Amino acid sequence: MAKKLNLSERKIEKARKLAESVTSEIQKYIDLHTTVTVERASLRLLGADGADKNGVPVPNLIADSLKDKCGLGLSRYYLNALVKSAVSPQELNKKIAEGLDISKIDMGDPKAIEKKASELISALDKRINSNVEHRNRKLAQYKENEKKPWIYVIVATGNIYEDVKQAKAAALQGADIIAVIRTTAQSLLDYVPYGATTEGFGGTYATQENFRIMRKALDEVSETEKRYIRLVNYCSGLCMPEIAAMGALERLDMMLNDSMYGILFRDINMYRTFTDQFFSRMINASAEIIINTGEDNYLTTSDAVEKAHTVLASQFLNESFAKRAGMKEELMGLGHAFEMNPDIKNGFLLEFAQALMAREIFEKHPLKYMPPTKFMTGDIFKGYAMNTLFNFVSKATGQSIELLGMLTEAIHTPYLQDRALAIKNAMYVHNNMADFLNEIEFKKDGIIRKRAAQVLDETVDMLAAVKKTGLFKAIESGMFADVKRAPDAGKGLDGVFEKEDGYYNPVETYLKKRLGLTEKAEA
Amino acid sequence: MKIIKAYGDTLNDGAIQLSFTLPVPFGGKAKEAARIFVEKMGFHKADIVHAEPLSGEFTFFVAYGKTDNAVDYDEVEYTEAVDKSMSMDEVNAFIKQNFKRKIVIVGACTGFDAHTVGIDAIMNMKGYNHHFGLERYPMIEAMNMGSQVPNEKLIEQAVKINADAILVSQVVTQKDAHIKNLTNFVELLEAEKIRDRFIIVAGGPRISNKLAVEIGFDAGFGAGTYAEDVATFIVKRMYEKITEKR
Ligand code: B12
């Protein structure tokens, strides 16, 4: 795509460098630590699954009985139990669910454990590869999948079977991507519930069984619609890496996955979040799952004009963190949003400038563009008009993933008809101005070019300031989203562990090797 | 008596537009079903002006109809929490003159509700839409505890700092979460026999004065509220309370 904003490449480069040095400080911390959910995610990828009669998941049962061993890695104990009892993971899971405490089993021959590990890792590798291949084959098969932006809608009934109906209808109407919104407060649970669920609040529980049910339904419509329908869930909160693990196993295609969202918007401890995001991103990168970062949320608590640079700064940070986790740019769905007060004169021009700026700076990234939400009101008619302008900017600036605005955003989670109207609006705009972007240029000193340049300047300044204080302090002082969080505050800090001498995690080793992170670490 | 109906283009023509979905496949029969459905809701001359399939199982309709149902406007009872709000300066002057001390207000978005923007709009220095928040008021000591605050914690804090008023924000309304949570708040105060110590005010996009008062609050405020509206209510109610005592 020809660039139109004449942004300074030197400044973009400078911002990237600054972001890299900011994240390198955090990465030092990450590399020395693990968390209880990183351990549980590793167990899941080795085969731990199921739940006891009270609904406590097997990975949690294991972690609870071995809590003081997290610093050594929990995989060893699971593998040892498999070797000693000479049963399959399924059978062992059942025993654990029935009360077997594997911490009581004597540690056996390390060689046998390693052998078991390589056997399970190779099964894992096969499963991930087959998921990746399936997706890529379908995407290559269907022409329809080449259209952009991809239309992304959410379902959120609370009942996975009702969600399936809504999702299938949306796919028939033209949606390319279905996100199943999670139930309120799942992000604060330190476990992933088990099994199919029919009750949720503002969303549906993310469980592996629910993933499977929705995946199957979308695969069915993909075949009839001749379009691969992508499935999204939320890889955030206290179980970020475990959700990533489940997604990799069940062929999710995208995950909301931000390096700071949990800290800012869910008050999760920052050490926990940073460590978890790294591991979860390695999993997502391995399974070629596109991540969606959460910068759009900043603009719900701070002003979209005043704080536009915080979005860009955060995109650079998210990009850098993702790179450190071995992720390709093609998987980095950096987020931004159309969240200006609709009363602002020329607000459309400013939105246009910012959206195009993101496009020009992050060329290969599948940018995720979010619709107006904060300024949506009960006036659904005005809201529908705002969504049309949003669709316009989205198409005219070449966004990749377009989360459609709902006219009833201020009222309830979407009704079937709300989603259909949104899709109709987007398809109308996308088609009606298909080649608009190729037709236009911008005035040299016009509002649009100037705005983009200004936001980039402010971003460089901000990143320099973050570098100076360090990211922990920057968050503590409220530099992102106007939200202040202290390093030792927030939920989940008690689940963070320093890696001890002899830390063993064959899943981590596998992921790093797969992503080419091992040589780099040694070099 | 003042009988009113919806207005389209002629007084009391009762014209209304509707849109809805029925769980049937698209077609003539679906349209006829939709028309009958609209008539059953009390409309005559129901007109299905648009119908389209949303999937093989669902059809969306836009309809117009005219209704004979009417309301006697004079019989409608509703009181706003405040008729006319004072400005920030007027509120301050009012406090100085009548209470001769700063008044203390504590607020939070309680329960599992994580939405802070509404309570921040009312309480934080910056305010909302160029209307300053309560923290900016020289004669008000405002304390915003943020979101996801348990009702117990908010009450505990109010007792501790000897607050004059407590503000509760509720944004999530699914499954009547707000009603349950607000009711619980009042019950907690009553159980501790301290309900009368505070002026309690609820707010949020789906809160009306009527709803809040029914639950047991002194007042409720909905969308588009500014700090001065709440401040006016609180200082006036405080004033009423002390004058009643005299
Ligand atoms: C921003 C936002 C978020 C942000 C919140 C960030 C933050 N720190 O606040 C984030 C992304 C975190 C979020 C999360 C969720 N959200 Co939300 N969110 C919104 C959104 C887009 C805007 C809300 C807002 O900020 N409005 C602006 C403020 C200024 O308006 P206001 O809150 O109405 O406040 C005004 C008045 O109501 C009043 N007021 C408010 N409180 C008080 C208190 C007092 C005492 C007084 C006097 C007045 C008063 O004065 C204010 C100024 O005028 C709305 C949609 C919308 N447009 O309304 C959805 C919305 C509220 N969210 C919704 C949902 C479902 C959720 C989630 C449950 C989603 C999920 N499944 O995870 C989670 C909630 C998690 C939780 N535990 O609560 C639903 C609620 C549906 C319902 N009716 O129950 C909405 C309507 C969106 C939707 N259509 O689904 N959300």
PDB file of N, CA, C and O in Angstrom, chain A residues 169 172-173 184 188 200-202 266 300-301 341 374 381 410-411 413 416-417 420-421 424 482 491, chain B residues 17 19-21 50 52 54-58 60 112 114 116-117 126 129 148 172 174-175 177 206:
ATOM      1  N   ALA A 169     -26.077 -17.760  12.571  1.00  0.00           N
ATOM      2  CA  ALA A 169     -26.842 -16.747  11.852  1.00  0.00           C
ATOM      3  C   ALA A 169     -25.919 -15.623  11.399  1.00  0.00           C
ATOM      4  O   ALA A 169     -25.991 -15.160  10.259  1.00  0.00           O
ATOM      5  N   LEU A 172     -23.932 -16.616   8.407  1.00  0.00           N
ATOM      6  CA  LEU A 172     -24.761 -16.598   7.191  1.00  0.00           C
ATOM      7  C   LEU A 172     -24.943 -15.167   6.696  1.00  0.00           C
ATOM      8  O   LEU A 172     -24.982 -14.909   5.496  1.00  0.00           O
ATOM      9  N   GLN A 173     -25.046 -14.244   7.633  1.00  0.00           N
ATOM     10  CA  GLN A 173     -25.246 -12.849   7.236  1.00  0.00           C
ATOM     11  C   GLN A 173     -23.978 -12.219   6.655  1.00  0.00           C
ATOM     12  O   GLN A 173     -24.040 -11.175   6.022  1.00  0.00           O
ATOM     13  N   THR A 184     -18.976 -12.184  32.840  1.00  0.00           N
ATOM     14  CA  THR A 184     -18.436 -11.204  33.777  1.00  0.00           C
ATOM     15  C   THR A 184     -17.579 -11.894  34.824  1.00  0.00           C
ATOM     16  O   THR A 184     -17.988 -12.892  35.397  1.00  0.00           O
ATOM     17  N   LEU A 188     -11.211 -12.977  36.643  1.00  0.00           N
ATOM     18  CA  LEU A 188     -10.673 -12.974  38.004  1.00  0.00           C
ATOM     19  C   LEU A 188     -10.678 -14.357  38.641  1.00  0.00           C
ATOM     20  O   LEU A 188     -10.259 -14.520  39.787  1.00  0.00           O
ATOM     21  N   GLY A 200     -24.354 -17.713  32.017  1.00  0.00           N
ATOM     22  CA  GLY A 200     -23.291 -16.733  32.117  1.00  0.00           C
ATOM     23  C   GLY A 200     -23.925 -15.387  32.254  1.00  0.00           C
ATOM     24  O   GLY A 200     -25.137 -15.242  32.137  1.00  0.00           O
ATOM     25  N   PHE A 201     -23.092 -14.409  32.459  1.00  0.00           N
ATOM     26  CA  PHE A 201     -23.559 -13.090  32.818  1.00  0.00           C
ATOM     27  C   PHE A 201     -22.853 -12.096  31.918  1.00  0.00           C
ATOM     28  O   PHE A 201     -21.673 -11.843  32.098  1.00  0.00           O
ATOM     29  N   GLY A 202     -23.559 -11.594  30.903  1.00  0.00           N
ATOM     30  CA  GLY A 202     -22.889 -10.679  29.966  1.00  0.00           C
ATOM     31  C   GLY A 202     -21.930 -11.412  29.052  1.00  0.00           C
ATOM     32  O   GLY A 202     -21.161 -10.798  28.320  1.00  0.00           O
ATOM     33  N   ARG A 266      -8.429  -4.857  35.043  1.00  0.00           N
ATOM     34  CA  ARG A 266      -8.934  -5.908  35.926  1.00  0.00           C
ATOM     35  C   ARG A 266      -8.173  -5.937  37.238  1.00  0.00           C
ATOM     36  O   ARG A 266      -8.347  -6.828  38.047  1.00  0.00           O
ATOM     37  N   THR A 300     -11.715   4.342  26.676  1.00  0.00           N
ATOM     38  CA  THR A 300     -12.955   4.396  27.447  1.00  0.00           C
ATOM     39  C   THR A 300     -12.738   5.160  28.744  1.00  0.00           C
ATOM     40  O   THR A 300     -13.658   5.760  29.267  1.00  0.00           O
ATOM     41  N   THR A 301     -11.511   5.107  29.274  1.00  0.00           N
ATOM     42  CA  THR A 301     -11.268   5.855  30.508  1.00  0.00           C
ATOM     43  C   THR A 301     -10.521   7.166  30.270  1.00  0.00           C
ATOM     44  O   THR A 301     -10.479   8.011  31.139  1.00  0.00           O
ATOM     45  N   ASN A 341     -15.490  11.851  20.950  1.00  0.00           N
ATOM     46  CA  ASN A 341     -16.785  12.461  21.223  1.00  0.00           C
ATOM     47  C   ASN A 341     -17.404  12.917  19.898  1.00  0.00           C
ATOM     48  O   ASN A 341     -16.793  13.677  19.152  1.00  0.00           O
ATOM     49  N   LYS A 374     -18.165   4.137  23.931  1.00  0.00           N
ATOM     50  CA  LYS A 374     -18.398   5.029  25.068  1.00  0.00           C
ATOM     51  C   LYS A 374     -19.448   6.093  24.756  1.00  0.00           C
ATOM     52  O   LYS A 374     -20.248   6.437  25.614  1.00  0.00           O
ATOM     53  N   PHE A 381     -30.605   5.334  16.765  1.00  0.00           N
ATOM     54  CA  PHE A 381     -30.573   5.862  15.394  1.00  0.00           C
ATOM     55  C   PHE A 381     -29.293   6.655  15.164  1.00  0.00           C
ATOM     56  O   PHE A 381     -28.602   6.473  14.168  1.00  0.00           O
ATOM     57  N   ALA A 410     -25.275   0.712  24.025  1.00  0.00           N
ATOM     58  CA  ALA A 410     -25.456   1.273  25.371  1.00  0.00           C
ATOM     59  C   ALA A 410     -26.543   0.549  26.159  1.00  0.00           C
ATOM     60  O   ALA A 410     -26.800   0.887  27.302  1.00  0.00           O
ATOM     61  N   ILE A 411     -27.181  -0.447  25.520  1.00  0.00           N
ATOM     62  CA  ILE A 411     -28.355  -1.023  26.164  1.00  0.00           C
ATOM     63  C   ILE A 411     -28.149  -2.464  26.631  1.00  0.00           C
ATOM     64  O   ILE A 411     -28.307  -2.763  27.802  1.00  0.00           O
ATOM     65  N   THR A 413     -26.288  -6.641  25.543  1.00  0.00           N
ATOM     66  CA  THR A 413     -25.453  -7.431  24.641  1.00  0.00           C
ATOM     67  C   THR A 413     -26.329  -7.739  23.423  1.00  0.00           C
ATOM     68  O   THR A 413     -27.545  -7.826  23.535  1.00  0.00           O
ATOM     69  N   LEU A 416     -30.095 -10.715  18.007  1.00  0.00           N
ATOM     70  CA  LEU A 416     -29.866 -11.255  16.669  1.00  0.00           C
ATOM     71  C   LEU A 416     -29.985 -10.163  15.600  1.00  0.00           C
ATOM     72  O   LEU A 416     -29.168 -10.037  14.708  1.00  0.00           O
ATOM     73  N   GLN A 417     -31.024  -9.358  15.717  1.00  0.00           N
ATOM     74  CA  GLN A 417     -31.274  -8.342  14.695  1.00  0.00           C
ATOM     75  C   GLN A 417     -30.256  -7.202  14.741  1.00  0.00           C
ATOM     76  O   GLN A 417     -29.917  -6.617  13.719  1.00  0.00           O
ATOM     77  N   ALA A 420     -27.345  -8.354  12.797  1.00  0.00           N
ATOM     78  CA  ALA A 420     -27.656  -8.406  11.365  1.00  0.00           C
ATOM     79  C   ALA A 420     -27.620  -7.000  10.757  1.00  0.00           C
ATOM     80  O   ALA A 420     -27.086  -6.793   9.665  1.00  0.00           O
ATOM     81  N   LEU A 421     -28.176  -6.029  11.479  1.00  0.00           N
ATOM     82  CA  LEU A 421     -28.158  -4.655  10.980  1.00  0.00           C
ATOM     83  C   LEU A 421     -26.734  -4.132  10.880  1.00  0.00           C
ATOM     84  O   LEU A 421     -26.377  -3.415   9.937  1.00  0.00           O
ATOM     85  N   LYS A 424     -25.082  -5.667   7.836  1.00  0.00           N
ATOM     86  CA  LYS A 424     -25.635  -5.067   6.621  1.00  0.00           C
ATOM     87  C   LYS A 424     -25.002  -3.694   6.354  1.00  0.00           C
ATOM     88  O   LYS A 424     -24.611  -3.381   5.231  1.00  0.00           O
ATOM     89  N   ASP A 482      -5.048   6.513  32.147  1.00  0.00           N
ATOM     90  CA  ASP A 482      -5.318   7.288  33.360  1.00  0.00           C
ATOM     91  C   ASP A 482      -5.611   6.394  34.562  1.00  0.00           C
ATOM     92  O   ASP A 482      -6.276   6.793  35.508  1.00  0.00           O
ATOM     93  N   LYS A 491      -4.427  -8.497  41.923  1.00  0.00           N
ATOM     94  CA  LYS A 491      -4.680  -9.912  42.188  1.00  0.00           C
ATOM     95  C   LYS A 491      -3.637 -10.813  41.557  1.00  0.00           C
ATOM     96  O   LYS A 491      -3.124 -10.511  40.485  1.00  0.00           O
TER      97      LYS A 491
ATOM     98  N   GLN B  17     -43.466   3.082  15.433  1.00  0.00           N
ATOM     99  CA  GLN B  17     -42.669   2.159  14.630  1.00  0.00           C
ATOM    100  C   GLN B  17     -42.070   1.099  15.537  1.00  0.00           C
ATOM    101  O   GLN B  17     -41.722   1.357  16.680  1.00  0.00           O
ATOM    102  N   SER B  19     -39.523  -2.671  15.553  1.00  0.00           N
ATOM    103  CA  SER B  19     -38.720  -3.641  14.816  1.00  0.00           C
ATOM    104  C   SER B  19     -38.463  -4.811  15.731  1.00  0.00           C
ATOM    105  O   SER B  19     -38.285  -4.640  16.927  1.00  0.00           O
ATOM    106  N   PHE B  20     -38.520  -6.012  15.177  1.00  0.00           N
ATOM    107  CA  PHE B  20     -38.388  -7.224  15.998  1.00  0.00           C
ATOM    108  C   PHE B  20     -38.090  -8.425  15.114  1.00  0.00           C
ATOM    109  O   PHE B  20     -38.174  -8.346  13.889  1.00  0.00           O
ATOM    110  N   THR B  21     -37.758  -9.509  15.783  1.00  0.00           N
ATOM    111  CA  THR B  21     -37.417 -10.742  15.085  1.00  0.00           C
ATOM    112  C   THR B  21     -38.374 -11.836  15.521  1.00  0.00           C
ATOM    113  O   THR B  21     -38.716 -11.918  16.699  1.00  0.00           O
ATOM    114  N   HIS B  50     -41.119  -3.958   6.193  1.00  0.00           N
ATOM    115  CA  HIS B  50     -39.870  -4.609   5.777  1.00  0.00           C
ATOM    116  C   HIS B  50     -39.748  -5.958   6.470  1.00  0.00           C
ATOM    117  O   HIS B  50     -40.046  -6.071   7.657  1.00  0.00           O
ATOM    118  N   GLU B  52     -36.982  -9.466   6.379  1.00  0.00           N
ATOM    119  CA  GLU B  52     -35.818 -10.099   5.760  1.00  0.00           C
ATOM    120  C   GLU B  52     -35.330 -11.247   6.618  1.00  0.00           C
ATOM    121  O   GLU B  52     -35.412 -11.204   7.844  1.00  0.00           O
ATOM    122  N   LEU B  54     -32.907 -13.555   8.691  1.00  0.00           N
ATOM    123  CA  LEU B  54     -31.635 -13.402   9.408  1.00  0.00           C
ATOM    124  C   LEU B  54     -30.845 -14.703   9.360  1.00  0.00           C
ATOM    125  O   LEU B  54     -29.656 -14.735   9.596  1.00  0.00           O
ATOM    126  N   SER B  55     -31.551 -15.792   9.099  1.00  0.00           N
ATOM    127  CA  SER B  55     -30.951 -17.114   8.878  1.00  0.00           C
ATOM    128  C   SER B  55     -32.120 -17.969   8.411  1.00  0.00           C
ATOM    129  O   SER B  55     -33.220 -17.456   8.217  1.00  0.00           O
ATOM    130  N   GLY B  56     -31.899 -19.253   8.258  1.00  0.00           N
ATOM    131  CA  GLY B  56     -32.999 -20.122   7.847  1.00  0.00           C
ATOM    132  C   GLY B  56     -34.112 -20.194   8.886  1.00  0.00           C
ATOM    133  O   GLY B  56     -35.227 -20.594   8.572  1.00  0.00           O
ATOM    134  N   GLU B  57     -33.810 -19.775  10.118  1.00  0.00           N
ATOM    135  CA  GLU B  57     -34.782 -19.949  11.195  1.00  0.00           C
ATOM    136  C   GLU B  57     -35.388 -18.659  11.729  1.00  0.00           C
ATOM    137  O   GLU B  57     -36.281 -18.700  12.563  1.00  0.00           O
ATOM    138  N   PHE B  58     -34.829 -17.521  11.316  1.00  0.00           N
ATOM    139  CA  PHE B  58     -35.273 -16.263  11.915  1.00  0.00           C
ATOM    140  C   PHE B  58     -35.571 -15.204  10.861  1.00  0.00           C
ATOM    141  O   PHE B  58     -34.869 -15.118   9.858  1.00  0.00           O
ATOM    142  N   PHE B  60     -36.499 -10.931  10.387  1.00  0.00           N
ATOM    143  CA  PHE B  60     -36.514  -9.595  10.999  1.00  0.00           C
ATOM    144  C   PHE B  60     -37.592  -8.731  10.335  1.00  0.00           C
ATOM    145  O   PHE B  60     -37.774  -8.801   9.119  1.00  0.00           O
ATOM    146  N   PHE B 112     -19.810  -6.574  41.645  1.00  0.00           N
ATOM    147  CA  PHE B 112     -18.749  -6.962  40.711  1.00  0.00           C
ATOM    148  C   PHE B 112     -18.685  -6.030  39.511  1.00  0.00           C
ATOM    149  O   PHE B 112     -17.945  -6.251  38.575  1.00  0.00           O
ATOM    150  N   ALA B 114     -17.529  -3.370  37.152  1.00  0.00           N
ATOM    151  CA  ALA B 114     -16.191  -2.797  36.972  1.00  0.00           C
ATOM    152  C   ALA B 114     -16.200  -1.465  36.234  1.00  0.00           C
ATOM    153  O   ALA B 114     -15.151  -0.972  35.851  1.00  0.00           O
ATOM    154  N   THR B 116     -16.073   2.272  35.854  1.00  0.00           N
ATOM    155  CA  THR B 116     -15.702   3.412  36.696  1.00  0.00           C
ATOM    156  C   THR B 116     -16.050   4.746  36.052  1.00  0.00           C
ATOM    157  O   THR B 116     -16.076   5.771  36.740  1.00  0.00           O
ATOM    158  N   VAL B 117     -16.260   4.741  34.746  1.00  0.00           N
ATOM    159  CA  VAL B 117     -16.344   6.023  34.042  1.00  0.00           C
ATOM    160  C   VAL B 117     -17.506   6.881  34.566  1.00  0.00           C
ATOM    161  O   VAL B 117     -17.382   8.089  34.708  1.00  0.00           O
ATOM    162  N   LYS B 126     -11.776  16.138  37.242  1.00  0.00           N
ATOM    163  CA  LYS B 126     -11.977  16.495  35.834  1.00  0.00           C
ATOM    164  C   LYS B 126     -13.453  16.581  35.445  1.00  0.00           C
ATOM    165  O   LYS B 126     -13.824  17.385  34.601  1.00  0.00           O
ATOM    166  N   ASN B 129     -17.836  16.278  30.355  1.00  0.00           N
ATOM    167  CA  ASN B 129     -18.443  17.258  29.449  1.00  0.00           C
ATOM    168  C   ASN B 129     -18.306  18.701  29.941  1.00  0.00           C
ATOM    169  O   ASN B 129     -19.266  19.464  29.896  1.00  0.00           O
ATOM    170  N   GLN B 148     -15.858  -2.273  41.573  1.00  0.00           N
ATOM    171  CA  GLN B 148     -15.782  -3.610  42.171  1.00  0.00           C
ATOM    172  C   GLN B 148     -15.582  -3.512  43.678  1.00  0.00           C
ATOM    173  O   GLN B 148     -14.838  -4.287  44.270  1.00  0.00           O
ATOM    174  N   VAL B 172     -23.981  -2.285  35.142  1.00  0.00           N
ATOM    175  CA  VAL B 172     -24.428  -3.581  34.628  1.00  0.00           C
ATOM    176  C   VAL B 172     -25.824  -3.870  35.175  1.00  0.00           C
ATOM    177  O   VAL B 172     -26.049  -3.820  36.384  1.00  0.00           O
ATOM    178  N   GLN B 174     -27.806  -6.530  33.656  1.00  0.00           N
ATOM    179  CA  GLN B 174     -28.276  -7.835  33.218  1.00  0.00           C
ATOM    180  C   GLN B 174     -28.792  -8.648  34.392  1.00  0.00           C
ATOM    181  O   GLN B 174     -28.210  -8.638  35.468  1.00  0.00           O
ATOM    182  N   LYS B 175     -29.860  -9.371  34.146  1.00  0.00           N
ATOM    183  CA  LYS B 175     -30.482 -10.192  35.186  1.00  0.00           C
ATOM    184  C   LYS B 175     -30.754  -9.383  36.448  1.00  0.00           C
ATOM    185  O   LYS B 175     -30.642  -9.879  37.564  1.00  0.00           O
ATOM    186  N   ALA B 177     -29.043  -7.294  38.022  1.00  0.00           N
ATOM    187  CA  ALA B 177     -27.924  -7.246  38.965  1.00  0.00           C
ATOM    188  C   ALA B 177     -27.945  -5.950  39.776  1.00  0.00           C
ATOM    189  O   ALA B 177     -27.655  -5.948  40.976  1.00  0.00           O
ATOM    190  N   ARG B 206     -29.229   3.102  33.659  1.00  0.00           N
ATOM    191  CA  ARG B 206     -30.589   2.555  33.716  1.00  0.00           C
ATOM    192  C   ARG B 206     -31.279   2.866  35.045  1.00  0.00           C
ATOM    193  O   ARG B 206     -32.264   2.247  35.403  1.00  0.00           O
TER     194      ARG B 206
END
